[in-house]
Coordinates of N, CA, C and O in Angstrom, one line a residue:
M8 N 99.9 149.1 224.4 CA 99.0 148.1 223.9 C 99.7 147.1 223.2 O 100.3 147.6 222.1
Y9 N 99.4 146.0 223.1 CA 99.8 144.7 222.2 C 99.0 144.6 221.2 O 97.8 144.7 221.1
K10 N 99.5 144.4 219.9 CA 99.0 144.1 218.3 C 98.9 142.4 218.6 O 99.1 141.6 219.1
I11 N 97.6 142.6 217.5 CA 97.2 141.1 217.2 C 97.7 140.8 215.5 O 97.1 141.8 214.9
A12 N 98.3 139.2 215.3 CA 98.2 139.1 214.4 C 97.6 137.8 213.8 O 97.2 137.1 214.7
V13 N 97.5 137.7 212.9 CA 97.1 136.5 212.0 C 97.8 135.7 211.2 O 98.4 136.6 210.0
V14 N 98.3 134.3 211.3 CA 99.0 133.8 210.6 C 98.4 132.6 209.9 O 97.5 131.7 210.4
G15 N 98.6 132.4 208.2 CA 98.3 131.5 208.0 C 98.3 131.4 206.2 O 98.8 132.6 205.7
D16 N 97.5 130.5 205.1 CA 97.2 130.8 204.0 C 96.3 132.0 204.0 O 95.2 132.0 205.0
Y17 N 96.6 132.3 202.7 CA 95.7 133.6 202.5 C 94.5 133.5 202.6 O 93.8 134.3 202.9
D18 N 93.6 132.3 201.9 CA 92.3 132.8 202.0 C 91.8 131.9 203.2 O 90.7 132.3 203.6
S19 N 92.8 131.6 204.2 CA 92.0 131.4 205.5 C 91.9 132.9 206.4 O 91.8 132.9 207.3
I20 N 93.2 133.7 206.2 CA 93.5 135.2 207.0 C 92.9 136.2 206.4 O 93.1 136.9 207.3
Y21 N 92.6 136.3 205.1 CA 92.1 137.7 204.4 C 90.9 138.5 205.3 O 91.3 139.4 205.6
G22 N 90.1 137.6 205.6 CA 88.9 138.1 206.1 C 89.4 139.1 207.4 O 88.3 140.0 208.2
F23 N 90.3 138.5 208.4 CA 90.3 139.1 209.4 C 91.3 140.6 209.3 O 91.2 141.2 210.6
A24 N 91.2 140.7 208.2 CA 92.0 142.4 208.1 C 90.8 143.0 208.2 O 91.0 144.2 208.4
T25 N 89.1 142.7 208.1 CA 88.5 143.7 208.1 C 88.0 144.0 209.3 O 87.5 144.6 209.9
L26 N 88.5 142.9 210.4 CA 88.4 143.1 211.7 C 89.3 144.1 212.7 O 89.4 144.3 213.9
G27 N 90.4 144.6 211.5 CA 91.2 145.7 212.2 C 92.8 144.9 212.6 O 93.8 145.3 213.1
L28 N 92.9 143.4 212.3 CA 93.8 142.4 212.9 C 94.9 142.4 212.1 O 94.6 142.6 210.2
D29 N 96.1 142.4 211.9 CA 97.2 142.5 211.0 C 97.2 141.2 210.6 O 97.9 140.2 211.3
T30 N 97.2 140.8 208.9 CA 97.5 139.5 208.7 C 98.8 139.2 207.8 O 99.0 140.4 207.0
F31 N 99.0 138.0 207.8 CA 100.3 137.5 207.5 C 100.2 136.2 206.8 O 100.4 135.1 207.4
P32 N 99.8 136.3 205.3 CA 99.7 135.0 204.7 C 101.5 134.4 204.3 O 102.0 134.8 204.0
V33 N 101.4 132.9 205.0 CA 102.5 132.2 204.6 C 102.1 131.1 203.8 O 100.9 130.8 203.8
S34 N 103.2 130.3 203.1 CA 102.9 129.5 202.4 C 104.1 128.2 202.7 O 104.0 127.2 201.8
S35 N 104.8 128.4 203.5 CA 105.8 127.3 203.5 C 106.3 127.4 204.9 O 105.5 128.2 205.7
R36 N 106.6 126.0 205.4 CA 107.0 126.1 206.9 C 108.0 126.6 207.4 O 108.2 127.5 208.3
K37 N 109.2 127.3 206.4 CA 110.6 127.9 206.7 C 109.8 129.7 207.1 O 109.8 130.3 208.0
E38 N 109.1 129.8 206.1 CA 107.9 131.3 205.9 C 107.2 131.4 207.3 O 107.5 132.3 208.2
T39 N 106.6 130.2 207.7 CA 105.6 130.5 208.8 C 106.6 130.5 210.0 O 106.4 131.3 211.0
E40 N 107.7 129.6 210.0 CA 108.8 129.9 211.4 C 109.3 131.3 211.6 O 109.4 131.7 212.5
E41 N 109.9 131.8 210.4 CA 110.6 132.8 210.3 C 109.5 134.2 211.0 O 109.7 135.0 211.3
K42 N 108.4 133.7 210.2 CA 107.1 135.1 210.6 C 106.8 135.1 212.2 O 106.8 135.9 212.8
L43 N 106.8 133.9 212.6 CA 106.3 133.9 214.3 C 107.3 134.2 214.6 O 107.3 135.0 215.8
E44 N 108.8 134.0 214.9 CA 109.9 134.7 215.2 C 109.7 136.5 215.2 O 109.9 137.2 216.1
Q45 N 109.5 136.7 213.7 CA 109.6 138.1 213.7 C 108.2 138.9 214.7 O 108.7 139.7 215.0
L46 N 107.5 138.5 214.7 CA 106.1 139.1 215.1 C 106.3 138.9 216.7 O 105.5 139.7 217.4
A47 N 106.8 137.5 217.6 CA 107.1 137.8 218.9 C 108.1 139.0 218.8 O 107.9 139.3 220.3
G48 N 109.2 138.9 217.9 CA 109.9 140.3 218.7 C 109.5 142.0 218.2 O 109.9 142.7 218.7
S49 N 108.1 141.7 217.8 CA 107.9 143.2 217.4 C 106.6 143.4 218.3 O 105.8 144.4 217.6
G50 N 106.3 143.1 219.6 CA 105.2 143.9 220.1 C 104.0 143.3 219.9 O 103.3 143.6 220.3
Y51 N 103.6 141.8 219.3 CA 102.3 141.3 219.1 C 102.1 140.4 220.4 O 102.9 139.7 220.9
G52 N 101.3 140.6 221.1 CA 100.6 140.1 221.9 C 99.7 138.5 222.1 O 99.9 137.7 222.8
I53 N 99.1 138.9 220.7 CA 98.7 137.1 220.5 C 98.8 137.4 219.1 O 98.9 138.1 218.1
I54 N 99.2 136.0 218.5 CA 99.0 135.3 217.5 C 98.0 134.4 217.0 O 98.6 133.0 217.3
Y55 N 97.3 134.9 216.3 CA 96.8 133.4 215.5 C 97.0 132.7 214.7 O 97.9 133.6 213.6
I56 N 97.2 131.4 214.7 CA 97.9 130.6 213.3 C 96.7 129.3 212.8 O 96.1 129.2 213.9
T57 N 96.5 129.5 212.0 CA 95.7 128.5 211.4 C 96.4 126.7 211.8 O 97.5 126.7 212.1
E58 N 95.8 126.2 212.1 CA 96.0 124.7 212.3 C 96.5 124.1 211.5 O 97.9 123.6 212.0
A59 N 96.9 124.2 210.2 CA 97.5 123.7 209.5 C 98.9 124.5 209.0 O 99.8 123.9 209.1
A60 N 99.0 125.8 209.5 CA 100.4 126.3 209.5 C 100.7 125.7 211.0 O 102.1 125.5 211.0
A61 N 100.3 126.1 211.6 CA 101.0 125.6 213.3 C 101.3 124.1 213.2 O 102.2 123.8 213.4
A62 N 100.9 123.2 212.6 CA 101.1 122.0 212.4 C 102.5 122.0 211.8 O 103.6 120.8 211.7
Q63 N 102.9 122.7 210.8 CA 104.0 122.8 210.0 C 105.4 123.1 211.2 O 106.8 123.1 210.8
C64 N 105.3 123.8 212.4 CA 106.1 124.3 212.9 C 105.7 124.6 214.4 O 105.9 125.4 215.3
A65 N 105.5 123.5 214.7 CA 105.4 123.0 216.5 C 106.3 123.2 217.3 O 106.0 123.7 218.6
G66 N 107.3 123.1 216.8 CA 108.7 123.7 217.7 C 108.6 124.6 217.8 O 109.0 125.3 219.1
V67 N 108.6 125.9 217.2 CA 108.6 127.2 217.4 C 107.7 127.5 218.1 O 107.7 128.4 219.1
I68 N 106.6 127.1 218.0 CA 105.1 127.2 218.9 C 105.3 126.7 220.7 O 105.2 127.4 221.1
E69 N 106.1 125.7 220.5 CA 106.1 125.0 221.6 C 106.9 126.1 222.7 O 107.0 126.3 223.4
K70 N 108.3 126.8 221.9 CA 109.1 127.9 222.4 C 108.7 128.6 223.1 O 108.8 129.2 224.2
F71 N 107.3 129.1 222.5 CA 106.5 130.3 223.1 C 105.4 130.0 224.0 O 104.7 130.9 225.2
Q72 N 105.3 128.6 224.0 CA 104.2 128.3 225.3 C 104.7 128.5 227.0 O 103.7 128.8 227.5
G73 N 105.5 128.5 227.1 CA 106.5 128.6 228.4 C 106.8 130.2 228.5 O 106.9 130.5 229.5
Q74 N 106.0 130.6 227.6 CA 106.1 132.5 228.0 C 104.7 133.0 228.2 O 104.0 132.7 227.5
L75 N 104.9 134.2 228.9 CA 103.7 134.8 229.2 C 103.0 135.6 227.5 O 101.6 135.0 227.2
L76 N 104.0 136.4 227.1 CA 103.8 136.6 225.6 C 104.9 136.0 224.5 O 105.7 136.1 224.8
P77 N 104.4 136.0 223.7 CA 103.0 136.2 222.9 C 102.3 134.8 223.1 O 102.8 134.1 223.5
A78 N 100.8 134.9 223.1 CA 100.0 134.0 223.2 C 99.9 133.2 221.3 O 99.2 134.6 221.1
V79 N 100.2 132.3 221.5 CA 99.8 131.8 220.2 C 98.5 130.7 220.4 O 98.3 129.7 220.8
I80 N 97.4 131.2 219.3 CA 96.5 130.3 219.3 C 95.9 129.5 218.2 O 96.0 130.5 217.2
R81 N 95.7 128.6 218.3 CA 95.4 127.8 216.6 C 94.0 127.9 216.6 O 93.0 128.2 217.2
I82 N 93.6 128.5 215.0 CA 92.3 128.6 214.5 C 92.0 127.5 213.3 O 93.2 127.4 212.6
P83 N 90.9 126.9 213.3 CA 91.0 126.4 212.0 C 90.8 127.3 210.5 O 90.6 128.6 210.7
G84 N 91.3 126.9 209.3 CA 91.6 127.6 208.2 C 90.4 127.3 207.1 O 89.4 126.4 207.8
V85 N 90.4 127.7 206.3 CA 89.5 127.0 204.9 C 89.5 125.5 204.9 O 88.4 125.0 204.2
S86 N 90.3 125.0 205.4 CA 90.6 123.4 204.9 C 89.7 122.8 206.1 O 89.2 121.3 205.7
G87 N 89.3 123.2 206.8 CA 88.3 123.0 208.4 C 89.2 123.0 209.7 O 90.4 123.4 209.5
N88 N 88.3 121.9 210.4 CA 88.6 122.0 211.9 C 89.3 120.7 212.0 O 88.8 119.7 212.1
T89 N 90.5 121.0 212.4 CA 91.4 119.5 212.7 C 91.3 118.9 214.5 O 91.6 117.8 214.6
G90 N 90.7 119.9 215.1 CA 90.4 119.8 216.2 C 92.2 120.2 217.4 O 91.9 120.2 218.7
D91 N 93.1 120.2 216.6 CA 94.2 121.0 217.3 C 94.1 122.3 218.5 O 94.6 122.6 219.3
G92 N 93.0 123.1 217.4 CA 93.0 124.5 218.4 C 92.3 124.4 219.5 O 92.5 124.6 220.7
I93 N 91.0 123.2 219.6 CA 90.1 123.0 220.6 C 91.3 122.3 221.9 O 91.5 122.5 222.8
Q94 N 92.0 121.5 221.3 CA 92.9 120.5 222.2 C 93.5 121.5 222.7 O 94.4 121.4 223.7
G95 N 94.4 122.7 222.2 CA 95.6 123.4 222.9 C 94.8 124.2 223.7 O 95.4 124.4 224.7
V96 N 93.9 124.9 223.7 CA 93.1 125.9 224.6 C 92.8 124.5 225.9 O 92.7 125.1 227.0
K97 N 92.2 123.3 225.6 CA 91.8 122.6 227.0 C 93.0 122.4 227.5 O 93.2 122.2 229.0
N98 N 94.6 122.0 226.9 CA 95.5 121.8 227.5 C 95.9 122.7 228.4 O 96.5 122.8 229.5
S99 N 95.8 124.3 228.0 CA 96.3 125.1 228.8 C 95.2 125.7 229.9 O 95.8 126.1 230.9
V100 N 94.1 125.5 229.9 CA 93.3 125.3 230.8 C 93.6 124.1 231.9 O 93.5 124.4 233.3
E101 N 93.9 123.4 231.6 CA 94.1 122.1 232.4 C 95.7 122.3 233.2 O 95.8 122.3 234.3
Q102 N 96.2 122.9 232.2 CA 97.3 123.5 233.1 C 97.4 124.0 234.0 O 97.9 124.6 235.0
A103 N 96.9 125.2 233.8 CA 96.2 126.4 234.6 C 95.1 126.0 235.7 O 95.7 126.7 237.1
V104 N 94.3 125.2 235.8 CA 93.3 124.6 236.9 C 94.1 123.6 237.5 O 93.7 123.6 238.8
G105 N 94.6 122.7 236.8 CA 95.1 121.6 237.4 C 94.3 120.3 237.3 O 94.4 119.6 237.7
S106 N 93.4 120.7 236.4 CA 92.2 119.3 236.0 C 91.8 119.6 234.9 O 91.5 120.9 234.4
D107 N 91.4 118.8 234.4 CA 90.4 118.9 233.3 C 88.9 119.3 233.7 O 88.0 118.4 233.9
I108 N 88.8 120.7 233.0 CA 87.1 121.0 233.3 C 86.1 120.6 232.7 O 85.3 120.5 232.9
L109 N 86.4 120.0 231.6 CA 85.3 119.5 230.8 C 85.0 118.4 230.7 O 83.5 118.1 230.8
F110 N 85.5 117.7 231.3 CA 85.1 116.1 231.3 C 86.1 115.9 232.7 O 87.0 115.0 232.5
S111 N 85.1 116.0 233.8 CA 85.6 115.9 235.1 C 84.9 114.4 235.3 O 84.2 114.1 234.3
N112 N 85.8 113.5 235.9 CA 85.0 112.2 236.2 C 84.3 111.8 238.0 O 85.0 111.5 238.8
N113 N 83.3 112.7 237.9 CA 82.6 112.7 238.6 C 81.9 111.8 239.2 O 80.8 111.0 238.0

């Protein structure tokens, strides 16, 4: 069974530990990139990452988008929702289905 990780600033992710998820607080771009690489090679199937942390390391996240695992999913942090997470899911669905299912031009 694959493990689930949550990466981001401490204030945004500490609550996920009560759900049994592994939390990894990060505070810099370099630390975030290194942690993503480490988690991807350590049996994590899903990595939730705060939108703010994901914005710092888009290149590393793009590398994983062409792979089946790990699934890297952006989530809002305590600073609010930037819309990047929703856009990422929308893009993934659009790629899988072949069209935008939320805003069709009927």
